[in-house]
mmCIF file of C-alpha atoms in Angstrom:
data_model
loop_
_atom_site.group_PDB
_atom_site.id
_atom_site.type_symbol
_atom_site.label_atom_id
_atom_site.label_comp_id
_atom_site.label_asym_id
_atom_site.label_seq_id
_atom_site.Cartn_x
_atom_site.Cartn_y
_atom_site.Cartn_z
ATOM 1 C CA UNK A 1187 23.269 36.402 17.557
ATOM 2 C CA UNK A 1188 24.806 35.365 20.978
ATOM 3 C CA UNK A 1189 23.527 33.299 22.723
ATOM 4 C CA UNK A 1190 23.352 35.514 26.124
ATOM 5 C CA UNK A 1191 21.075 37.604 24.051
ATOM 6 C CA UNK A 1192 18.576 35.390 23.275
ATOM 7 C CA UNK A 1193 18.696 34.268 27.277
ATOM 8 C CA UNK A 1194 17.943 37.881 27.903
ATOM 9 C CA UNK A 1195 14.861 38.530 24.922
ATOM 10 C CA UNK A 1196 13.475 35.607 26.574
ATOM 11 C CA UNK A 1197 13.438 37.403 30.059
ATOM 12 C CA UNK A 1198 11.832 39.890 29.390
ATOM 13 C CA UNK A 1199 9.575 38.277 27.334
ATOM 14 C CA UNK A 1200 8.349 35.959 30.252
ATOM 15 C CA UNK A 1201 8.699 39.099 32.908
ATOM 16 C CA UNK A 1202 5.758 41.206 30.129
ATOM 17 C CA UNK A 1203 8.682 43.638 29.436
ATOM 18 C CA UNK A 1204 9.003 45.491 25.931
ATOM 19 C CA UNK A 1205 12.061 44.403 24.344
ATOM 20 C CA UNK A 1206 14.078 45.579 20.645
ATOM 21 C CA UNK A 1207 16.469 43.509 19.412
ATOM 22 C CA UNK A 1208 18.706 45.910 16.657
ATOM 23 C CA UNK A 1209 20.595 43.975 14.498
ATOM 24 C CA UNK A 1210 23.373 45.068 12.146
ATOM 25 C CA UNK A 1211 22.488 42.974 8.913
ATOM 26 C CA UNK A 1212 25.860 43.359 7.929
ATOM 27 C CA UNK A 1213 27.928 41.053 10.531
ATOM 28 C CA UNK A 1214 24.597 39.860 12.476
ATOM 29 C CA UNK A 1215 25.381 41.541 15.651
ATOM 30 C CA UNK A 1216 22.770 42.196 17.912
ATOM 31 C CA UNK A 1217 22.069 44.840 20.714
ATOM 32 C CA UNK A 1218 19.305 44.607 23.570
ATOM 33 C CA UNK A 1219 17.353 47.243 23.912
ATOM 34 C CA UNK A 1220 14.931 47.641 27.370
ATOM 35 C CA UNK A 1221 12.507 50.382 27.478
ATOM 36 C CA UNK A 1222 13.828 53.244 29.523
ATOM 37 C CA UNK A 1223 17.536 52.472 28.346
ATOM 38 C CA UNK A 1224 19.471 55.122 26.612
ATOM 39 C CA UNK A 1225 19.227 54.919 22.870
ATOM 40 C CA UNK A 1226 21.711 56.290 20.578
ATOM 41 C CA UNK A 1227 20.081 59.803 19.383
ATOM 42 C CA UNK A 1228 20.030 58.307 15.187
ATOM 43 C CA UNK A 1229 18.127 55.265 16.531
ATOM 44 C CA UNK A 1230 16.218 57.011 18.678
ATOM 45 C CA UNK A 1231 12.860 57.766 16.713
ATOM 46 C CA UNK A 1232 12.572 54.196 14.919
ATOM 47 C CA UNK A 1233 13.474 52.539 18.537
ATOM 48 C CA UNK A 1234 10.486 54.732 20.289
ATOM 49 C CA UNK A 1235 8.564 53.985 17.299
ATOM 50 C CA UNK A 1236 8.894 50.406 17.524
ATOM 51 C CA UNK A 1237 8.632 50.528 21.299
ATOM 52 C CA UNK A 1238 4.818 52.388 21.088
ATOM 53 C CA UNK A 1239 3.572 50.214 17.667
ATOM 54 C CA UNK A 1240 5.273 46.641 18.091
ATOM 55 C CA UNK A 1241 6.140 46.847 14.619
ATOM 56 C CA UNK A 1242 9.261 45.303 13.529
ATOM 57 C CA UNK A 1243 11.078 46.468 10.176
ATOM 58 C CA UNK A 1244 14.295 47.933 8.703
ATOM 59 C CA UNK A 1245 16.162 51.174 9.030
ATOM 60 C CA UNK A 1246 19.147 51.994 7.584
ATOM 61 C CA UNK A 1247 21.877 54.444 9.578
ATOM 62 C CA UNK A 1248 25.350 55.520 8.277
ATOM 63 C CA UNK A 1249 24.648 53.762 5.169
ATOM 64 C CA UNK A 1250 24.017 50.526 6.833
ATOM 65 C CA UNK A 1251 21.331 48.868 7.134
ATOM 66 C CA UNK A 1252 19.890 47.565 10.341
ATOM 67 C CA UNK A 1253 16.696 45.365 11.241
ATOM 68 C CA UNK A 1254 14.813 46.170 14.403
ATOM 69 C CA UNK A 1255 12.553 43.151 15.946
ATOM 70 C CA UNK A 1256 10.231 44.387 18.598
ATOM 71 C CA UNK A 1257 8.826 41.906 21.105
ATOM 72 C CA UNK A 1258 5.926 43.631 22.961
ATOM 73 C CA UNK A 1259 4.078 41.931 25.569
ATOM 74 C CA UNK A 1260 0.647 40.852 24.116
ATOM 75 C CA UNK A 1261 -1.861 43.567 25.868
ATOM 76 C CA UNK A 1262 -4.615 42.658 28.262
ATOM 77 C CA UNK A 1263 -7.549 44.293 28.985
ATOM 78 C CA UNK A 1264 -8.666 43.804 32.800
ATOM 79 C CA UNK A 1265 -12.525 44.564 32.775
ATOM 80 C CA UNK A 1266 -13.809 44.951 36.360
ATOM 81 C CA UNK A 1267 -17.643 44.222 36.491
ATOM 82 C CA UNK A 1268 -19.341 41.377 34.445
ATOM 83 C CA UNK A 1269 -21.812 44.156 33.188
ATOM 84 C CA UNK A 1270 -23.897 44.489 29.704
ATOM 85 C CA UNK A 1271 -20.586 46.841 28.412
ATOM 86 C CA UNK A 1272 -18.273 43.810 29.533
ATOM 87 C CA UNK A 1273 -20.243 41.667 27.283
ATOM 88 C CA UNK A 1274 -19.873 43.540 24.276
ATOM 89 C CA UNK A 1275 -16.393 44.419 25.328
ATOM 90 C CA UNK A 1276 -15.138 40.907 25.702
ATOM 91 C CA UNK A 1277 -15.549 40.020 22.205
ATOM 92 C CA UNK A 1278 -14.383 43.011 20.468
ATOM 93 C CA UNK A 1279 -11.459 43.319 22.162
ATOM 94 C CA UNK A 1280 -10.576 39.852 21.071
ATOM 95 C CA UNK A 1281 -10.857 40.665 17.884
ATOM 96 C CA UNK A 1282 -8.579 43.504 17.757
ATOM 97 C CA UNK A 1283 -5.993 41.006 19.347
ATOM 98 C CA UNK A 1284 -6.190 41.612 23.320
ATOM 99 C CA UNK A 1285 -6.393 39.104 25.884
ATOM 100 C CA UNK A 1286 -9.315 39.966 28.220
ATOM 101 C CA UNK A 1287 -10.142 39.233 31.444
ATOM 102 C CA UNK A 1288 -13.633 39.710 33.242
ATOM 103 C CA UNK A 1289 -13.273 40.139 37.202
ATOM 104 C CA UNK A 1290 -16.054 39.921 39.388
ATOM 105 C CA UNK A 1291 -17.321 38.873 42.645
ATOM 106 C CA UNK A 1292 -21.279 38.893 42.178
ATOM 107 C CA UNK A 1293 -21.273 35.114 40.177
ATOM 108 C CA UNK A 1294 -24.543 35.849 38.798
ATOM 109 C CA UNK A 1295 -23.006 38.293 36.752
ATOM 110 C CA UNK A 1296 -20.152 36.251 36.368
ATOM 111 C CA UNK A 1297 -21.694 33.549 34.765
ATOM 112 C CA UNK A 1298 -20.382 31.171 31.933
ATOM 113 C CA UNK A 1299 -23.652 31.459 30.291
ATOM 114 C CA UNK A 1300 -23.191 35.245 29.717
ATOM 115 C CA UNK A 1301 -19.520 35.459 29.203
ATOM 116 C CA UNK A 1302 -18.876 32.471 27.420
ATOM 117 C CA UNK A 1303 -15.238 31.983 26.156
ATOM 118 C CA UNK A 1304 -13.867 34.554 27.933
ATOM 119 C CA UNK A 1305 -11.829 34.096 30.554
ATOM 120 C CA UNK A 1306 -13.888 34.975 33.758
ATOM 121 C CA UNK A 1307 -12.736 35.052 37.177
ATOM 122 C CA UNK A 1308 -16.105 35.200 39.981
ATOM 123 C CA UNK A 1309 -13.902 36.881 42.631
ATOM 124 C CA UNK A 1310 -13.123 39.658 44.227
ATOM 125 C CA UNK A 1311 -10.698 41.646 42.747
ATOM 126 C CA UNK A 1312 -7.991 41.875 45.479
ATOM 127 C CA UNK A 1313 -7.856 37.658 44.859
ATOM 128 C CA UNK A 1314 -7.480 38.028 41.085
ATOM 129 C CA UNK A 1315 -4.769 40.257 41.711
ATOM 130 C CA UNK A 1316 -2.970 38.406 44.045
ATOM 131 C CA UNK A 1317 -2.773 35.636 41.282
ATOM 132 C CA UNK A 1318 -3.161 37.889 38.490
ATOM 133 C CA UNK A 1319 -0.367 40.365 39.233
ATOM 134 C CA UNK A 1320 -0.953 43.675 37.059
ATOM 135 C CA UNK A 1321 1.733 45.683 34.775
ATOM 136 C CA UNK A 1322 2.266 48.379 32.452
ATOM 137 C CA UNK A 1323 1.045 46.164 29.823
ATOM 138 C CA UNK A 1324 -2.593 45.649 31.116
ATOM 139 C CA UNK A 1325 -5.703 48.233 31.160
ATOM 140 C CA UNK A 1326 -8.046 47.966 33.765
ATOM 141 C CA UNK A 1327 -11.602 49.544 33.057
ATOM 142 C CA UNK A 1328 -13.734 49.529 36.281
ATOM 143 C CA UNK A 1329 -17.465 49.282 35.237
ATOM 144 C CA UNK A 1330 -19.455 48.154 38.137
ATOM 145 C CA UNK A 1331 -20.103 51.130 39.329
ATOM 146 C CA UNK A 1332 -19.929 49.937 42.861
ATOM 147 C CA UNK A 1333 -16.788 51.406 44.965
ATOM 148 C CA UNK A 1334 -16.695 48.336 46.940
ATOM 149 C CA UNK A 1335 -15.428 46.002 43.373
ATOM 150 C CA UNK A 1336 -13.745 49.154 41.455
ATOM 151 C CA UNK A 1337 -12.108 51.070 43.744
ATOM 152 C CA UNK A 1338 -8.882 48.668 45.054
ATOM 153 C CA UNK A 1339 -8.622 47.503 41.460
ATOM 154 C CA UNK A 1340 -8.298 51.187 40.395
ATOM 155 C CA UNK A 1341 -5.532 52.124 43.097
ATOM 156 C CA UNK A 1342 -3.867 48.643 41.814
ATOM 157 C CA UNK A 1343 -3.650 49.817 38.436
ATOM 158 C CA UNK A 1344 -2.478 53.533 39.175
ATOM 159 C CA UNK A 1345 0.249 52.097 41.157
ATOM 160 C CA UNK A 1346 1.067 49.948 38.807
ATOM 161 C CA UNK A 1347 1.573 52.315 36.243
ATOM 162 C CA UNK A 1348 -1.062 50.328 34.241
ATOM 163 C CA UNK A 1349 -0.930 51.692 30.353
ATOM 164 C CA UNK A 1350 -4.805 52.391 30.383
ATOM 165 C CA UNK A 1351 -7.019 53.244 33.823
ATOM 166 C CA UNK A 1352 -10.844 54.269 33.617
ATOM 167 C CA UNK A 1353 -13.768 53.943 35.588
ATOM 168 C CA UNK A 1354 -17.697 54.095 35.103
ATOM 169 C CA UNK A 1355 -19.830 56.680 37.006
ATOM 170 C CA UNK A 1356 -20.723 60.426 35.962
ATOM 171 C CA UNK A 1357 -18.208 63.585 37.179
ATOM 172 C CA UNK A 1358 -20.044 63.579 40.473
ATOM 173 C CA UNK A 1359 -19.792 59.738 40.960
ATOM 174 C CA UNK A 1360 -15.997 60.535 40.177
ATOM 175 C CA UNK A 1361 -15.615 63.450 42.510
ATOM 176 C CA UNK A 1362 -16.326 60.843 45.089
ATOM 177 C CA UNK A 1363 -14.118 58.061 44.135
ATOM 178 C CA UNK A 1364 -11.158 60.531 43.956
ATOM 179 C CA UNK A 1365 -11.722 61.452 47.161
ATOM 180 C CA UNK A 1366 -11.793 58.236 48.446
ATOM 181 C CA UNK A 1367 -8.135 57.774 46.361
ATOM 182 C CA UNK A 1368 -7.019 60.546 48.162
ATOM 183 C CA UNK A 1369 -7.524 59.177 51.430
ATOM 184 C CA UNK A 1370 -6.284 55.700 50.246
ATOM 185 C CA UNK A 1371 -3.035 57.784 49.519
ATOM 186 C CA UNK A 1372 -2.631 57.824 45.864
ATOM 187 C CA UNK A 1373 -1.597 61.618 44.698
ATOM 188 C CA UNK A 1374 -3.014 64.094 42.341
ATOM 189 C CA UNK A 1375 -1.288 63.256 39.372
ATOM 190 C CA UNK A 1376 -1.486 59.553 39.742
ATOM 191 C CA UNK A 1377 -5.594 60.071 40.044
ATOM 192 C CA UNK A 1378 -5.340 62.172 37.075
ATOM 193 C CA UNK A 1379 -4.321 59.241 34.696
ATOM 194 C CA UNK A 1380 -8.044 57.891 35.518
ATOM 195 C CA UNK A 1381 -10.320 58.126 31.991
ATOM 196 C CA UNK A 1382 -13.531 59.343 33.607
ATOM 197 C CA UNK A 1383 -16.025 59.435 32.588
ATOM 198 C CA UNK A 1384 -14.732 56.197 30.969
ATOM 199 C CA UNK A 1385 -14.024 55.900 26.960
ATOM 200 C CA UNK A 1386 -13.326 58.507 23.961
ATOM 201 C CA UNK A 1387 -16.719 61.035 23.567
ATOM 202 C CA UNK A 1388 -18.652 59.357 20.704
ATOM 203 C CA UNK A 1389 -21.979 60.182 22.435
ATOM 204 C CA UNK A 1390 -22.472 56.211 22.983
ATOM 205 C CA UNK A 1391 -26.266 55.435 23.956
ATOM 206 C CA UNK A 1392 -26.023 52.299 24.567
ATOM 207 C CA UNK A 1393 -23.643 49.528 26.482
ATOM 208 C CA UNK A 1394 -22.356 48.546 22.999
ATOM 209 C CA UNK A 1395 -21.445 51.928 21.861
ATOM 210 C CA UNK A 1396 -19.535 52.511 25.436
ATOM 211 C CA UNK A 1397 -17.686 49.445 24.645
ATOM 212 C CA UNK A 1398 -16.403 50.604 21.587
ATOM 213 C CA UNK A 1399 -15.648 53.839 22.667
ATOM 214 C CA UNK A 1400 -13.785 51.976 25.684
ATOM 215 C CA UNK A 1401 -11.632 49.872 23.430
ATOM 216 C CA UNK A 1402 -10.790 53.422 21.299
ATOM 217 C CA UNK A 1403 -9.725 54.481 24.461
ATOM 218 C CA UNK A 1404 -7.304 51.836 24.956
ATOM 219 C CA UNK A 1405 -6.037 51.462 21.607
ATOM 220 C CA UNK A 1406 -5.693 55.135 21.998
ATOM 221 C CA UNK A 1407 -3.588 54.832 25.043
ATOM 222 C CA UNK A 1408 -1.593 51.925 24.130
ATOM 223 C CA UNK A 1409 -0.121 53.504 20.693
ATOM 224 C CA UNK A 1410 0.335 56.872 21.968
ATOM 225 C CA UNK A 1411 1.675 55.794 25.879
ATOM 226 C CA UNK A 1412 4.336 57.305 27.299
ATOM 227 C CA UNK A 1413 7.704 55.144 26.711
ATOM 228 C CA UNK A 1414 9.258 54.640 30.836
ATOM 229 C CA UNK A 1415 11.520 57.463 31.236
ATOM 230 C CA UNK A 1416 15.313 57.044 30.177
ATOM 231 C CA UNK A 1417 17.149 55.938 33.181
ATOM 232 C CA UNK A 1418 20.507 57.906 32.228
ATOM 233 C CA UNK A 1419 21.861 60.057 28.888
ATOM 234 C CA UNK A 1420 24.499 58.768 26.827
ATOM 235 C CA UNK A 1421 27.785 60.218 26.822
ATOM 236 C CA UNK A 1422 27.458 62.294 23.315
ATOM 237 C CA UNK B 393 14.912 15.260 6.462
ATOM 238 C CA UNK B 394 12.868 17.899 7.989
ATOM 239 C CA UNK B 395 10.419 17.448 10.442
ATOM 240 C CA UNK B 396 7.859 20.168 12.051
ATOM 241 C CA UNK B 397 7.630 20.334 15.456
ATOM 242 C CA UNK B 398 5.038 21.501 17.555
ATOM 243 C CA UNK B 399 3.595 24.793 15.598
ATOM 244 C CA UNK B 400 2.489 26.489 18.518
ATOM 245 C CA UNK B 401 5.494 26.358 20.334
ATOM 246 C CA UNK B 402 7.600 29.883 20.781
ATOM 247 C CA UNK B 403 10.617 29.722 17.925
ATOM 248 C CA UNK B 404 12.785 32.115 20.536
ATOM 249 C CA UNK B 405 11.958 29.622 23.912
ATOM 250 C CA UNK B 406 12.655 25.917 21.543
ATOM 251 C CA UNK B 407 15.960 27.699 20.440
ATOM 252 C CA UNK B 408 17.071 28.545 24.341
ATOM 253 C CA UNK B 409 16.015 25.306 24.995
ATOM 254 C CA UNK B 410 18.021 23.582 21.886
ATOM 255 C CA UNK B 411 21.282 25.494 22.493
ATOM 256 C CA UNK B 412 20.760 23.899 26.526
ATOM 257 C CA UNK B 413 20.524 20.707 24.994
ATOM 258 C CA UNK B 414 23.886 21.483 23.085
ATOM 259 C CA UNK B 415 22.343 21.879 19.368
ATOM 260 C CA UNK B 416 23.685 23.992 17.069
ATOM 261 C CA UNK B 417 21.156 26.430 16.260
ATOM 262 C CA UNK B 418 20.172 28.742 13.368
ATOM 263 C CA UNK B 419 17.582 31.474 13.570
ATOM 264 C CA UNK B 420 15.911 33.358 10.543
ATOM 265 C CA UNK B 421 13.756 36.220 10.777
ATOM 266 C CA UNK B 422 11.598 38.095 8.061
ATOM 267 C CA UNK B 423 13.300 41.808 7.631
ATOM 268 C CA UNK B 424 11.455 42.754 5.093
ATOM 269 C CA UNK B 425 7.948 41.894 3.010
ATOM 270 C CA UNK B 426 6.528 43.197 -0.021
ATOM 271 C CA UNK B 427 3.004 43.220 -1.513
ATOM 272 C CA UNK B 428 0.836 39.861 0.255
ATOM 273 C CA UNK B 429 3.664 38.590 2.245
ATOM 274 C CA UNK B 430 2.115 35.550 3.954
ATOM 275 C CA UNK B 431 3.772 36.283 7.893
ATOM 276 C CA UNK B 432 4.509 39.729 8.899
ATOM 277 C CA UNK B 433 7.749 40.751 9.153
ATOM 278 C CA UNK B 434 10.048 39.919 12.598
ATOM 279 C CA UNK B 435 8.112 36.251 12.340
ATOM 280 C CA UNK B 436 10.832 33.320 13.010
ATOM 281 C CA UNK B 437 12.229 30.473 12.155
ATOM 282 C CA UNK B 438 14.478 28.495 14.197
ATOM 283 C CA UNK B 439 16.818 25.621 12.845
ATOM 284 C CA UNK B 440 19.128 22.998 13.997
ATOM 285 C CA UNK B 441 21.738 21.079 12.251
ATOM 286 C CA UNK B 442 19.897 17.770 11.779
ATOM 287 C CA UNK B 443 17.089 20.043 9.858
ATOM 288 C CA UNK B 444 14.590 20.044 12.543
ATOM 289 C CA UNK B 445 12.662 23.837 12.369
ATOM 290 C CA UNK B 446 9.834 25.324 14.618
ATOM 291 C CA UNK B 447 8.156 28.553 13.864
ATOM 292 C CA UNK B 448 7.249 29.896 10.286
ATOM 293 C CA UNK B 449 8.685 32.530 7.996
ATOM 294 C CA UNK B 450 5.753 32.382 5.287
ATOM 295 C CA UNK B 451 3.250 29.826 6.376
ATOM 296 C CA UNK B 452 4.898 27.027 4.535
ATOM 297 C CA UNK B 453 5.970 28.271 1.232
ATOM 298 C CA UNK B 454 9.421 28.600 1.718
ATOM 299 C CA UNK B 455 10.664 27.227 5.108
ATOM 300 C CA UNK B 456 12.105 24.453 3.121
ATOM 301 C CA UNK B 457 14.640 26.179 1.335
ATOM 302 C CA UNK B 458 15.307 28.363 4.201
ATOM 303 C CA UNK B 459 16.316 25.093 5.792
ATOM 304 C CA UNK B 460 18.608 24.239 3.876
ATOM 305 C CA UNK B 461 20.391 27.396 3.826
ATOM 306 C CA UNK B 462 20.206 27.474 7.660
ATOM 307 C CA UNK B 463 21.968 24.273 7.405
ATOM 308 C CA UNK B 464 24.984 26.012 5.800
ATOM 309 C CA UNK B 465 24.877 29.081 7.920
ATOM 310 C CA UNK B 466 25.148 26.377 10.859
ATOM 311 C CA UNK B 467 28.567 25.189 9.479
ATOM 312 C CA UNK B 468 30.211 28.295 8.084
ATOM 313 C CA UNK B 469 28.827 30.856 11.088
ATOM 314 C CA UNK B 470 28.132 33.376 8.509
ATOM 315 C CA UNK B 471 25.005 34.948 8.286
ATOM 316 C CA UNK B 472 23.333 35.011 4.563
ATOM 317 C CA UNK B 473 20.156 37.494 3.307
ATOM 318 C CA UNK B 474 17.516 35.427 1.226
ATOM 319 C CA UNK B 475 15.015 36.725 -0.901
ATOM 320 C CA UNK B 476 12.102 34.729 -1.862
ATOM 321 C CA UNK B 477 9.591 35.817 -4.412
ATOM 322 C CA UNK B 478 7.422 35.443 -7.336
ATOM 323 C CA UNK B 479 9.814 36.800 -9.702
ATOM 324 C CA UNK B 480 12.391 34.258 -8.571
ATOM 325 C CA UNK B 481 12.562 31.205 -10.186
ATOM 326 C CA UNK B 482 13.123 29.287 -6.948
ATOM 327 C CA UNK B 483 10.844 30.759 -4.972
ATOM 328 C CA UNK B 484 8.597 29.903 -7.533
ATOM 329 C CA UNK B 485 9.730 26.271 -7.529
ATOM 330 C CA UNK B 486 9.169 26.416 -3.025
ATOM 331 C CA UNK B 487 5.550 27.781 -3.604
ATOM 332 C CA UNK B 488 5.567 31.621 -2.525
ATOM 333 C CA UNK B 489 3.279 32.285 -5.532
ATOM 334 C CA UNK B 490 0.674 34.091 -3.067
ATOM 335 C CA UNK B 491 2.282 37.524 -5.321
ATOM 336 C CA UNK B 492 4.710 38.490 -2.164
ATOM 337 C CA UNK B 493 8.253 38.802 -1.584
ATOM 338 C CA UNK B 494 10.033 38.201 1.425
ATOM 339 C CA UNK B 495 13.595 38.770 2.922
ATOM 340 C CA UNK B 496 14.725 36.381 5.647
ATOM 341 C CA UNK B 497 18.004 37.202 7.222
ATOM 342 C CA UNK B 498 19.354 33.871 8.366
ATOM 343 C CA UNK B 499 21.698 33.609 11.709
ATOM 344 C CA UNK B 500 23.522 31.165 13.752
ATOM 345 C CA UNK B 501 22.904 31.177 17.511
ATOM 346 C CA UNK B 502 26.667 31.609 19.143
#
């Protein structure tokens, strides 16, 4: 492998970007490959596959053979509210191998004591972010239920182009927050990435049952989201 | 002599960082596992020519022989496949005997 290459996996590893390395195993050569570049059509369903699972593993093409290392971004969950889901949330999500983050401003639900080792951050969102910078590797879920702490992370996140957005509240409680999007200028089909009510529909009863049917959601989104868009066709 | 390094430091950033330094630099990868391969395949291994390695292949089972083959893929540039399992007498001998088998494709770093 060259060494430029390397340089550039490391890039994008540091910048959060998804990155395949395709290697011929014959001579060792190795290609780039950035999401959103043109990929030639017979690579084209293990590269997308590799691109939505982060798993690595061989193809062969022409008769050759031809190893395909994915380096994903490790995902992270932004959870907006230090609620009773959060709780529950926080440690589950851990488990199935996301880095979480609990954002919010009122520190009495923010507390070490009820969160602890997670990383917490008693703040108001718009401060997290400015240190905390979102991208299309992160999910925010907004459970506070208060427009005041969800809404600016929500915008954030649709702007963003954040793999996983939902928010707390019944259909009415949404009707009202995307009204409010409206008039903060987001568009119709930027609003409608927003999972709302929030999580998949497994009838949860309780703030431990929403959590797990938020973290479906996510795993959902992350392992079925749509690749960026190719930026230009190859010449066939 | 081979010497382990910090374990929880990134293969791909120590082998930027070795190459800076002007090492010469070998990288293997897992391509391939079967049955209870101990590290999932695309886990790394990076090498340089005194025999200093940071990462992990298989947890420890085999990183020394993978050494010492990076050591030759360092001299002669060519890439080599391994294959390291319990039906091979040498993997035997460098301790995969967890019942997996493994294919590393070693690399020098141009």
């Amino acid at each position: 492998m060259d060494a430029s290459i390397l340089k550039a996996i490391n890039a994008e590893r540091r910048g959060r970007r998804a990155v395949i390395v395709l290697t011929d195993l014959a001579d060792g050569s190795s290609q780039l490959i950035r999401e959103g570049e043109p990929i030639a059509s017979e690579f084209r369903d293990a590269v997308e596959a590799a691109f939505r699972t982060g798993k690595s593993g061989t193809i062969d093409v022409n008769d050759q053979s031809w190893f395909l290392n994915a380096h994903l971004p490790p995902p992270r969950i932004v959870v907006i509210g230090a609620v009773h889901i959060s709780q529950a949330l926080a440690p589950m999500a851990k488990i199935a191998g996301f880095d979480v983050e609990i954002v919010d401003p009122r520190t009495a639900f923010a507390s070490e004591e009820r969160f602890p080792n997670v990383a917490l951050y008693p703040e108001w969102p718009e401060d997290y972010l400015k240190r905390r910078p979102l991208d299309t590797f992160a999910a925010v879920a907004a459970v506070t239920h208060d427009p005041k702490v969800d809404d600016l992370p929500l915008q954030a996140a649709l702007e963003t182009g954040c793999f996983y957005v939902g928010a707390l509240g019944s259909r009415k409680t949404h009707a009202k927050r995307v009204e409010r999007l409206r008039e903060a200028g987001l568009n119709d089909a930027q609003i409608s990435r927003i999972h709302a009510p929030i999580g998949l529909d497994i009838a949860a009863a309780s703030p431990a049952e929403i959590a797990v049917a938020i973290l479906g959601d996510i795993i959902k989104a992350l392992r079925t989201r749509g690749l960026a868009p190719v930026q230009m066709e190859l010449a066939e | 002599m081979h010497t382990a390094k910090d374990e929880t430091r990134d293969p791909l950033d120590a082998a930027e960082e070795w190459l800076g330094e002007g090492r010469s630099v070998a990288l293997a990868t897992v391509i391939e596992t079967w049955g209870s391969a101990p590290r999932p395949v695309g886990s790394q291994l990076v090498i340089d020519a005194e025999g200093n390695f940071l990462g992990s292949v298989s947890g420890g089972c085999v990183e020394g022989a993978v050494v010492t083959e990076a050591l030759d893929v360092i001299d002669s540039g060519q890439p080599r496949m391994l294959e390291f399992g319990v039906a091979d007498e040498t993997a035997w001998r460098v301790g995969l005997s967890c019942g997996g088998r493994i294919r590393v494709f070693v690399e020098r770093l141009n």
